[in-house]
Structures are given as C-alpha cells and as structure tokens.
PDB file of N, CA and C in Angstrom:
ATOM      1  N   UNK A  20     -67.441 -74.825  35.533  1.00 73.00           N
ATOM      2  CA  UNK A  20     -68.171 -73.613  35.793  1.00 73.00           C
ATOM      3  C   UNK A  20     -67.463 -72.502  35.085  1.00 73.00           C
ATOM      4  N   UNK A  21     -65.941 -72.495  34.902  1.00 81.00           N
ATOM      5  CA  UNK A  21     -65.511 -71.547  34.283  1.00 81.00           C
ATOM      6  C   UNK A  21     -65.752 -71.264  32.600  1.00 81.00           C
ATOM      7  N   UNK A  22     -65.639 -72.751  32.089  1.00 85.00           N
ATOM      8  CA  UNK A  22     -66.023 -72.851  30.809  1.00 85.00           C
ATOM      9  C   UNK A  22     -67.275 -72.213  30.263  1.00 85.00           C
ATOM     10  N   UNK A  23     -68.268 -72.473  31.390  1.00 85.00           N
ATOM     11  CA  UNK A  23     -69.810 -71.927  31.111  1.00 85.00           C
ATOM     12  C   UNK A  23     -69.672 -70.273  31.110  1.00 85.00           C
ATOM     13  N   UNK A  24     -68.900 -69.887  31.884  1.00 86.00           N
ATOM     14  CA  UNK A  24     -68.856 -68.335  32.303  1.00 86.00           C
ATOM     15  C   UNK A  24     -67.987 -67.371  30.866  1.00 86.00           C
ATOM     16  N   UNK A  25     -66.826 -68.409  30.451  1.00 86.00           N
ATOM     17  CA  UNK A  25     -66.504 -68.045  29.411  1.00 86.00           C
ATOM     18  C   UNK A  25     -67.177 -67.979  28.088  1.00 86.00           C
ATOM     19  N   UNK A  26     -68.102 -69.177  28.107  1.00 86.00           N
ATOM     20  CA  UNK A  26     -69.322 -69.130  26.883  1.00 86.00           C
ATOM     21  C   UNK A  26     -70.209 -68.230  26.814  1.00 86.00           C
ATOM     22  N   UNK A  27     -70.534 -67.945  28.030  1.00 87.00           N
ATOM     23  CA  UNK A  27     -71.430 -66.728  28.182  1.00 87.00           C
ATOM     24  C   UNK A  27     -71.003 -65.395  27.698  1.00 87.00           C
ATOM     25  N   UNK A  28     -69.604 -65.139  28.452  1.00 87.00           N
ATOM     26  CA  UNK A  28     -68.895 -63.967  28.133  1.00 87.00           C
ATOM     27  C   UNK A  28     -68.609 -63.737  26.525  1.00 87.00           C
ATOM     28  N   UNK A  29     -68.171 -64.670  25.701  1.00 84.00           N
ATOM     29  CA  UNK A  29     -68.276 -65.142  24.527  1.00 84.00           C
ATOM     30  C   UNK A  29     -69.335 -64.513  23.717  1.00 84.00           C
ATOM     31  N   UNK A  30     -70.411 -65.071  24.226  1.00 82.00           N
ATOM     32  CA  UNK A  30     -71.744 -64.779  23.214  1.00 82.00           C
ATOM     33  C   UNK A  30     -71.977 -63.603  23.620  1.00 82.00           C
ATOM     34  N   UNK A  31     -71.913 -62.794  24.710  1.00 82.00           N
ATOM     35  CA  UNK A  31     -72.201 -61.613  24.956  1.00 82.00           C
ATOM     36  C   UNK A  31     -71.525 -60.457  24.050  1.00 82.00           C
ATOM     37  N   UNK A  32     -69.965 -60.785  23.850  1.00 81.00           N
ATOM     38  CA  UNK A  32     -69.144 -60.038  23.126  1.00 81.00           C
ATOM     39  C   UNK A  32     -69.564 -60.279  21.791  1.00 81.00           C
ATOM     40  N   UNK A  33     -69.762 -61.594  21.151  1.00 78.00           N
ATOM     41  CA  UNK A  33     -70.267 -61.693  19.917  1.00 78.00           C
ATOM     42  C   UNK A  33     -71.382 -60.901  19.548  1.00 78.00           C
ATOM     43  N   UNK A  34     -72.363 -61.123  20.396  1.00 75.00           N
ATOM     44  CA  UNK A  34     -73.753 -60.145  20.135  1.00 75.00           C
ATOM     45  C   UNK A  34     -73.544 -58.793  20.180  1.00 75.00           C
ATOM     46  N   UNK A  35     -72.519 -58.020  21.028  1.00 72.00           N
ATOM     47  CA  UNK A  35     -72.407 -56.733  21.125  1.00 72.00           C
ATOM     48  C   UNK A  35     -71.654 -56.250  19.844  1.00 72.00           C
ATOM     49  N   UNK A  36     -70.593 -57.165  19.242  1.00 69.00           N
ATOM     50  CA  UNK A  36     -70.115 -56.728  18.069  1.00 69.00           C
ATOM     51  C   UNK A  36     -70.834 -56.971  16.888  1.00 69.00           C
ATOM     52  N   UNK A  37     -71.885 -58.083  16.955  1.00 68.00           N
ATOM     53  CA  UNK A  37     -72.564 -58.101  15.836  1.00 68.00           C
ATOM     54  C   UNK A  37     -73.533 -57.259  15.496  1.00 68.00           C
ATOM     55  N   UNK A  38     -74.040 -56.586  16.455  1.00 63.00           N
ATOM     56  CA  UNK A  38     -75.480 -55.742  16.421  1.00 63.00           C
ATOM     57  C   UNK A  38     -75.161 -54.303  15.537  1.00 63.00           C
ATOM     58  N   UNK A  39     -76.055 -54.092  15.046  1.00 66.00           N
ATOM     59  CA  UNK A  39     -75.888 -52.844  14.249  1.00 66.00           C
ATOM     60  C   UNK A  39     -75.760 -51.729  14.946  1.00 66.00           C
ATOM     61  N   UNK A  40     -75.494 -50.720  14.320  1.00 63.00           N
ATOM     62  CA  UNK A  40     -75.102 -49.337  15.207  1.00 63.00           C
ATOM     63  C   UNK A  40     -76.417 -48.923  15.734  1.00 63.00           C
ATOM     64  N   UNK A  41     -76.400 -48.027  16.722  1.00 66.00           N
ATOM     65  CA  UNK A  41     -77.551 -47.497  17.313  1.00 66.00           C
ATOM     66  C   UNK A  41     -77.890 -46.574  16.419  1.00 66.00           C
ATOM     67  N   UNK A  42     -79.205 -46.581  16.163  1.00 62.00           N
ATOM     68  CA  UNK A  42     -80.251 -45.706  15.363  1.00 62.00           C
ATOM     69  C   UNK A  42     -80.345 -44.333  16.337  1.00 62.00           C
ATOM     70  N   UNK A  43     -80.386 -43.572  15.561  1.00 65.00           N
ATOM     71  CA  UNK A  43     -81.134 -42.244  16.066  1.00 65.00           C
ATOM     72  C   UNK A  43     -82.214 -42.005  16.578  1.00 65.00           C
ATOM     73  N   UNK A  44     -82.582 -41.305  17.684  1.00 72.00           N
ATOM     74  CA  UNK A  44     -83.846 -41.301  18.211  1.00 72.00           C
ATOM     75  C   UNK A  44     -84.705 -40.208  17.579  1.00 72.00           C
ATOM     76  N   UNK A  45     -83.881 -39.105  16.962  1.00 76.00           N
ATOM     77  CA  UNK A  45     -84.740 -38.122  16.700  1.00 76.00           C
ATOM     78  C   UNK A  45     -84.181 -37.667  15.267  1.00 76.00           C
ATOM     79  N   UNK A  46     -85.001 -37.220  14.192  1.00 80.00           N
ATOM     80  CA  UNK A  46     -84.664 -36.762  13.113  1.00 80.00           C
ATOM     81  C   UNK A  46     -83.494 -35.717  12.853  1.00 80.00           C
ATOM     82  N   UNK A  47     -82.532 -35.638  12.295  1.00 77.00           N
ATOM     83  CA  UNK A  47     -81.708 -34.373  12.228  1.00 77.00           C
ATOM     84  C   UNK A  47     -82.010 -33.552  11.336  1.00 77.00           C
ATOM     85  N   UNK A  48     -82.327 -32.452  11.986  1.00 86.00           N
ATOM     86  CA  UNK A  48     -83.116 -31.185  11.325  1.00 86.00           C
ATOM     87  C   UNK A  48     -81.855 -30.363  10.609  1.00 86.00           C
ATOM     88  N   UNK A  49     -81.777 -29.911   9.396  1.00 89.00           N
ATOM     89  CA  UNK A  49     -80.744 -29.049   9.211  1.00 89.00           C
ATOM     90  C   UNK A  49     -81.236 -27.515   9.611  1.00 89.00           C
ATOM     91  N   UNK A  50     -80.260 -26.638   9.791  1.00 90.00           N
ATOM     92  CA  UNK A  50     -80.487 -25.370   9.958  1.00 90.00           C
ATOM     93  C   UNK A  50     -80.974 -24.527   8.567  1.00 90.00           C
ATOM     94  N   UNK A  51     -81.769 -23.599   8.825  1.00 92.00           N
ATOM     95  CA  UNK A  51     -82.305 -22.827   8.007  1.00 92.00           C
ATOM     96  C   UNK A  51     -81.168 -21.780   7.361  1.00 92.00           C
ATOM     97  N   UNK A  52     -81.072 -21.296   6.179  1.00 93.00           N
ATOM     98  CA  UNK A  52     -80.109 -20.595   5.672  1.00 93.00           C
ATOM     99  C   UNK A  52     -79.826 -19.325   6.500  1.00 93.00           C
ATOM    100  N   UNK A  53     -80.914 -18.590   6.825  1.00 95.00           N
ATOM    101  CA  UNK A  53     -80.743 -17.474   7.636  1.00 95.00           C
ATOM    102  C   UNK A  53     -80.141 -17.725   8.995  1.00 95.00           C
ATOM    103  N   UNK A  54     -80.335 -18.731   9.347  1.00 95.00           N
ATOM    104  CA  UNK A  54     -79.930 -19.167  10.919  1.00 95.00           C
ATOM    105  C   UNK A  54     -78.594 -19.361  10.677  1.00 95.00           C
ATOM    106  N   UNK A  55     -77.909 -20.056   9.634  1.00 92.00           N
ATOM    107  CA  UNK A  55     -76.733 -20.264   9.438  1.00 92.00           C
ATOM    108  C   UNK A  55     -75.899 -18.903   8.932  1.00 92.00           C
ATOM    109  N   UNK A  56     -76.283 -17.997   8.472  1.00 94.00           N
ATOM    110  CA  UNK A  56     -75.698 -16.800   8.089  1.00 94.00           C
ATOM    111  C   UNK A  56     -75.944 -15.939   9.568  1.00 94.00           C
ATOM    112  N   UNK A  57     -76.994 -15.859  10.339  1.00 95.00           N
ATOM    113  CA  UNK A  57     -76.619 -15.316  11.775  1.00 95.00           C
ATOM    114  C   UNK A  57     -75.543 -16.005  12.483  1.00 95.00           C
ATOM    115  N   UNK A  58     -75.394 -17.357  12.530  1.00 93.00           N
ATOM    116  CA  UNK A  58     -74.293 -17.953  13.266  1.00 93.00           C
ATOM    117  C   UNK A  58     -73.190 -17.536  12.910  1.00 93.00           C
ATOM    118  N   UNK A  59     -72.933 -17.513  11.605  1.00 92.00           N
ATOM    119  CA  UNK A  59     -71.530 -17.198  10.838  1.00 92.00           C
ATOM    120  C   UNK A  59     -70.993 -15.876  11.413  1.00 92.00           C
ATOM    121  N   UNK A  60     -72.297 -14.671  11.380  1.00 94.00           N
ATOM    122  CA  UNK A  60     -72.112 -13.562  11.581  1.00 94.00           C
ATOM    123  C   UNK A  60     -71.694 -13.158  12.879  1.00 94.00           C
ATOM    124  N   UNK A  61     -72.401 -13.951  14.042  1.00 94.00           N
ATOM    125  CA  UNK A  61     -71.819 -13.911  15.167  1.00 94.00           C
ATOM    126  C   UNK A  61     -70.605 -14.505  15.647  1.00 94.00           C
ATOM    127  N   UNK A  62     -70.258 -15.414  14.902  1.00 90.00           N
ATOM    128  CA  UNK A  62     -69.038 -16.156  15.185  1.00 90.00           C
ATOM    129  C   UNK A  62     -67.842 -15.232  14.493  1.00 90.00           C
ATOM    130  N   UNK A  63     -68.114 -14.732  13.433  1.00 91.00           N
ATOM    131  CA  UNK A  63     -66.977 -13.659  12.957  1.00 91.00           C
ATOM    132  C   UNK A  63     -66.867 -12.358  13.638  1.00 91.00           C
ATOM    133  N   UNK A  64     -68.108 -11.880  14.202  1.00 93.00           N
ATOM    134  CA  UNK A  64     -68.041 -10.780  15.277  1.00 93.00           C
ATOM    135  C   UNK A  64     -67.184 -10.976  16.273  1.00 93.00           C
ATOM    136  N   UNK A  65     -67.067 -12.086  16.995  1.00 91.00           N
ATOM    137  CA  UNK A  65     -66.647 -12.637  18.181  1.00 91.00           C
ATOM    138  C   UNK A  65     -65.000 -12.934  17.662  1.00 91.00           C
ATOM    139  N   UNK A  66     -64.478 -13.241  16.689  1.00 90.00           N
ATOM    140  CA  UNK A  66     -63.353 -13.694  16.104  1.00 90.00           C
ATOM    141  C   UNK A  66     -63.356 -13.702  14.818  1.00 90.00           C
ATOM    142  N   UNK A  67     -62.557 -12.726  14.034  1.00 89.00           N
ATOM    143  CA  UNK A  67     -62.639 -12.408  12.863  1.00 89.00           C
ATOM    144  C   UNK A  67     -61.928 -13.883  11.883  1.00 89.00           C
ATOM    145  N   UNK A  68     -61.186 -14.324  12.661  1.00 90.00           N
ATOM    146  CA  UNK A  68     -60.327 -15.501  12.056  1.00 90.00           C
ATOM    147  C   UNK A  68     -61.021 -16.980  12.468  1.00 90.00           C
ATOM    148  N   UNK A  69     -62.165 -17.090  13.166  1.00 88.00           N
ATOM    149  CA  UNK A  69     -62.885 -18.250  13.779  1.00 88.00           C
ATOM    150  C   UNK A  69     -63.221 -19.355  12.327  1.00 88.00           C
ATOM    151  N   UNK A  70     -63.464 -18.681  11.350  1.00 88.00           N
ATOM    152  CA  UNK A  70     -63.493 -19.584   9.999  1.00 88.00           C
ATOM    153  C   UNK A  70     -62.211 -19.845   9.123  1.00 88.00           C
ATOM    154  N   UNK A  71     -61.193 -19.087   9.397  1.00 89.00           N
ATOM    155  CA  UNK A  71     -59.996 -19.465   8.749  1.00 89.00           C
ATOM    156  C   UNK A  71     -59.559 -20.786   8.694  1.00 89.00           C
ATOM    157  N   UNK A  72     -58.488 -20.780   7.742  1.00 89.00           N
ATOM    158  CA  UNK A  72     -58.097 -22.163   7.323  1.00 89.00           C
ATOM    159  C   UNK A  72     -57.499 -22.676   8.643  1.00 89.00           C
ATOM    160  N   UNK A  73     -56.340 -21.963   9.428  1.00 90.00           N
ATOM    161  CA  UNK A  73     -55.862 -22.353  10.662  1.00 90.00           C
ATOM    162  C   UNK A  73     -56.479 -22.760  11.844  1.00 90.00           C
ATOM    163  N   UNK A  74     -57.971 -22.001  11.701  1.00 89.00           N
ATOM    164  CA  UNK A  74     -58.824 -21.966  12.881  1.00 89.00           C
ATOM    165  C   UNK A  74     -59.518 -23.530  12.832  1.00 89.00           C
ATOM    166  N   UNK A  75     -59.758 -23.719  11.523  1.00 87.00           N
ATOM    167  CA  UNK A  75     -60.811 -24.955  11.178  1.00 87.00           C
ATOM    168  C   UNK A  75     -59.747 -26.157  11.344  1.00 87.00           C
ATOM    169  N   UNK A  76     -58.492 -26.037  10.708  1.00 87.00           N
ATOM    170  CA  UNK A  76     -57.824 -27.022  10.839  1.00 87.00           C
ATOM    171  C   UNK A  76     -57.263 -27.333  12.445  1.00 87.00           C
ATOM    172  N   UNK A  77     -57.525 -26.323  13.104  1.00 89.00           N
ATOM    173  CA  UNK A  77     -56.955 -26.906  14.559  1.00 89.00           C
ATOM    174  C   UNK A  77     -57.770 -27.800  15.507  1.00 89.00           C
ATOM    175  N   UNK A  78     -58.996 -27.684  14.931  1.00 88.00           N
ATOM    176  CA  UNK A  78     -60.066 -28.555  15.351  1.00 88.00           C
ATOM    177  C   UNK A  78     -60.049 -29.926  14.591  1.00 88.00           C
ATOM    178  N   UNK A  79     -60.476 -31.030  15.412  1.00 88.00           N
ATOM    179  CA  UNK A  79     -60.502 -32.420  14.795  1.00 88.00           C
ATOM    180  C   UNK A  79     -61.498 -32.555  13.781  1.00 88.00           C
ATOM    181  N   UNK A  80     -62.700 -31.926  14.069  1.00 90.00           N
ATOM    182  CA  UNK A  80     -63.554 -32.297  13.098  1.00 90.00           C
ATOM    183  C   UNK A  80     -63.695 -31.472  11.849  1.00 90.00           C
ATOM    184  N   UNK A  81     -62.747 -29.984  12.020  1.00 88.00           N
ATOM    185  CA  UNK A  81     -62.407 -29.252  10.885  1.00 88.00           C
ATOM    186  C   UNK A  81     -61.851 -30.049   9.933  1.00 88.00           C
ATOM    187  N   UNK A  82     -60.546 -30.518  10.851  1.00 86.00           N
ATOM    188  CA  UNK A  82     -59.456 -31.154   9.769  1.00 86.00           C
ATOM    189  C   UNK A  82     -60.054 -32.456   9.189  1.00 86.00           C
ATOM    190  N   UNK A  83     -61.028 -33.260   9.932  1.00 87.00           N
ATOM    191  CA  UNK A  83     -61.458 -34.393   9.342  1.00 87.00           C
ATOM    192  C   UNK A  83     -62.387 -33.961   7.867  1.00 87.00           C
ATOM    193  N   UNK A  84     -63.240 -33.284   8.178  1.00 86.00           N
ATOM    194  CA  UNK A  84     -64.075 -32.464   7.187  1.00 86.00           C
ATOM    195  C   UNK A  84     -63.298 -32.105   6.038  1.00 86.00           C
ATOM    196  N   UNK A  85     -62.106 -31.364   6.237  1.00 85.00           N
ATOM    197  CA  UNK A  85     -61.608 -31.045   5.022  1.00 85.00           C
ATOM    198  C   UNK A  85     -60.866 -32.156   4.323  1.00 85.00           C
ATOM    199  N   UNK A  86     -60.472 -32.843   4.976  1.00 86.00           N
ATOM    200  CA  UNK A  86     -59.765 -34.333   4.491  1.00 86.00           C
ATOM    201  C   UNK A  86     -60.652 -35.068   3.370  1.00 86.00           C
ATOM    202  N   UNK A  87     -62.041 -34.814   4.250  1.00 84.00           N
ATOM    203  CA  UNK A  87     -63.119 -35.790   3.505  1.00 84.00           C
ATOM    204  C   UNK A  87     -63.332 -34.835   2.368  1.00 84.00           C
ATOM    205  N   UNK A  88     -63.515 -33.657   2.317  1.00 84.00           N
ATOM    206  CA  UNK A  88     -63.924 -32.557   0.983  1.00 84.00           C
ATOM    207  C   UNK A  88     -62.839 -32.820   0.038  1.00 84.00           C
ATOM    208  N   UNK A  89     -61.382 -32.909   0.388  1.00 85.00           N
ATOM    209  CA  UNK A  89     -60.218 -33.129  -0.699  1.00 85.00           C
ATOM    210  C   UNK A  89     -60.139 -34.522  -1.169  1.00 85.00           C
ATOM    211  N   UNK A  90     -60.928 -35.464  -0.493  1.00 80.00           N
ATOM    212  CA  UNK A  90     -60.712 -36.817  -1.062  1.00 80.00           C
ATOM    213  C   UNK A  90     -59.517 -37.582  -0.359  1.00 80.00           C
ATOM    214  N   UNK A  91     -59.272 -37.197   0.927  1.00 62.00           N
ATOM    215  CA  UNK A  91     -58.027 -37.788   1.628  1.00 62.00           C
ATOM    216  C   UNK A  91     -58.481 -38.852   2.264  1.00 62.00           C
ATOM    217  N   UNK A  92     -59.517 -39.655   1.956  1.00 57.00           N
ATOM    218  CA  UNK A  92     -59.595 -40.971   2.459  1.00 57.00           C
ATOM    219  C   UNK A  92     -60.667 -40.978   3.825  1.00 57.00           C
ATOM    220  N   UNK A  93     -60.845 -41.804   4.561  1.00 54.00           N
ATOM    221  CA  UNK A  93     -61.573 -42.038   5.709  1.00 54.00           C
ATOM    222  C   UNK A  93     -62.779 -43.217   5.150  1.00 54.00           C
ATOM    223  N   UNK A  94     -63.442 -43.257   6.064  1.00 53.00           N
ATOM    224  CA  UNK A  94     -64.544 -44.236   6.284  1.00 53.00           C
ATOM    225  C   UNK A  94     -65.775 -43.890   5.045  1.00 53.00           C
ATOM    226  N   UNK A  95     -65.762 -42.856   4.957  1.00 53.00           N
ATOM    227  CA  UNK A  95     -67.220 -42.354   3.959  1.00 53.00           C
ATOM    228  C   UNK A  95     -66.318 -41.920   2.755  1.00 53.00           C
ATOM    229  N   UNK A  96     -67.126 -41.784   1.614  1.00 51.00           N
ATOM    230  CA  UNK A  96     -66.648 -41.557   0.344  1.00 51.00           C
ATOM    231  C   UNK A  96     -66.739 -39.973   0.419  1.00 51.00           C
ATOM    232  N   UNK A  97     -65.707 -39.471  -0.306  1.00 48.00           N
ATOM    233  CA  UNK A  97     -65.431 -37.888  -0.136  1.00 48.00           C
ATOM    234  C   UNK A  97     -66.383 -37.093  -0.761  1.00 48.00           C
ATOM    235  N   UNK A  98     -66.697 -36.012   0.061  1.00 50.00           N
ATOM    236  CA  UNK A  98     -67.622 -35.079  -0.643  1.00 50.00           C
ATOM    237  C   UNK A  98     -67.285 -34.203  -1.906  1.00 50.00           C
ATOM    238  N   UNK A  99     -68.253 -34.315  -2.994  1.00 55.00           N
ATOM    239  CA  UNK A  99     -67.607 -33.832  -4.244  1.00 55.00           C
ATOM    240  C   UNK A  99     -67.880 -32.232  -4.057  1.00 55.00           C
ATOM    241  N   UNK A 100     -67.137 -31.449  -4.457  1.00 53.00           N
ATOM    242  CA  UNK A 100     -67.127 -29.834  -4.550  1.00 53.00           C
ATOM    243  C   UNK A 100     -68.014 -29.511  -5.629  1.00 53.00           C
ATOM    244  N   UNK A 101     -68.888 -28.891  -5.703  1.00 53.00           N
ATOM    245  CA  UNK A 101     -69.763 -28.170  -6.863  1.00 53.00           C
ATOM    246  C   UNK A 101     -68.750 -27.563  -7.789  1.00 53.00           C
ATOM    247  N   UNK A 102     -69.223 -27.735  -9.165  1.00 55.00           N
ATOM    248  CA  UNK A 102     -68.230 -27.366 -10.246  1.00 55.00           C
ATOM    249  C   UNK A 102     -68.542 -25.540 -10.370  1.00 55.00           C
ATOM    250  N   UNK A 103     -67.675 -24.676  -9.981  1.00 53.00           N
ATOM    251  CA  UNK A 103     -68.201 -23.430 -10.163  1.00 53.00           C
ATOM    252  C   UNK A 103     -68.378 -22.983 -11.562  1.00 53.00           C
ATOM    253  N   UNK A 104     -67.994 -23.470 -12.649  1.00 56.00           N
ATOM    254  CA  UNK A 104     -68.244 -23.270 -13.905  1.00 56.00           C
ATOM    255  C   UNK A 104     -69.484 -23.735 -14.469  1.00 56.00           C
ATOM    256  N   UNK A 105     -70.238 -24.537 -13.581  1.00 54.00           N
ATOM    257  CA  UNK A 105     -71.446 -25.184 -14.089  1.00 54.00           C
ATOM    258  C   UNK A 105     -71.228 -26.466 -14.394  1.00 54.00           C
ATOM    259  N   UNK A 106     -72.270 -27.251 -15.118  1.00 54.00           N
ATOM    260  CA  UNK A 106     -72.144 -28.572 -15.542  1.00 54.00           C
ATOM    261  C   UNK A 106     -70.987 -28.854 -16.609  1.00 54.00           C
ATOM    262  N   UNK A 107     -70.911 -28.048 -17.504  1.00 50.00           N
ATOM    263  CA  UNK A 107     -70.269 -28.646 -18.717  1.00 50.00           C
ATOM    264  C   UNK A 107     -68.730 -27.804 -18.413  1.00 50.00           C
ATOM    265  N   UNK A 108     -68.669 -26.986 -17.629  1.00 45.00           N
ATOM    266  CA  UNK A 108     -67.319 -26.518 -17.413  1.00 45.00           C
ATOM    267  C   UNK A 108     -66.074 -26.696 -17.021  1.00 45.00           C
TER     268      UNK A 108
END
C-alpha cells in the first residue's frame, strides 16, 4: 500500500513540476506617459531622493532591474539601453 501511495505522490510531483507556468488572467496594461509623469511628480514631492540611486538599489526589484539593465545576468536577457547619439553614433 505504501508503494501505491509513493507512486501517486511521485506522479503528483512530476505533474506539478512539468506543468507550464500559470498564465495571467488579465492583459497587462502599461500606464500612459502622463500617468507616469504624475506618479513620478507625486513620488518626488513626497521624497526628493525617492528615485535616487541609493533608494532604488535599496529595494530588491530596483537592484534586480539595475542588474538587468547593466547586463549583470539573470534569467532574462539584459535590456539594451537606447543609444543617445542615434543609430550611427
């Protein structure tokens, strides 16, 4: 009987590991540019250093995004920075 229970548990484990990741139930909508500006303005009005290097890197997500931006590794490919000099520059 223990062998049957072990086989069932193994099958459940393998099924859980092999399943695809959950799909989002709603489409992600990006905020409009004016919404972002208002958010940043409110954030900076509350704390002038809120978007400073130290404040961003003090948060796990901010530090992760910085590493991704700089090409520091991780699961996803790093984000490429736009060329401020244009395409040929």
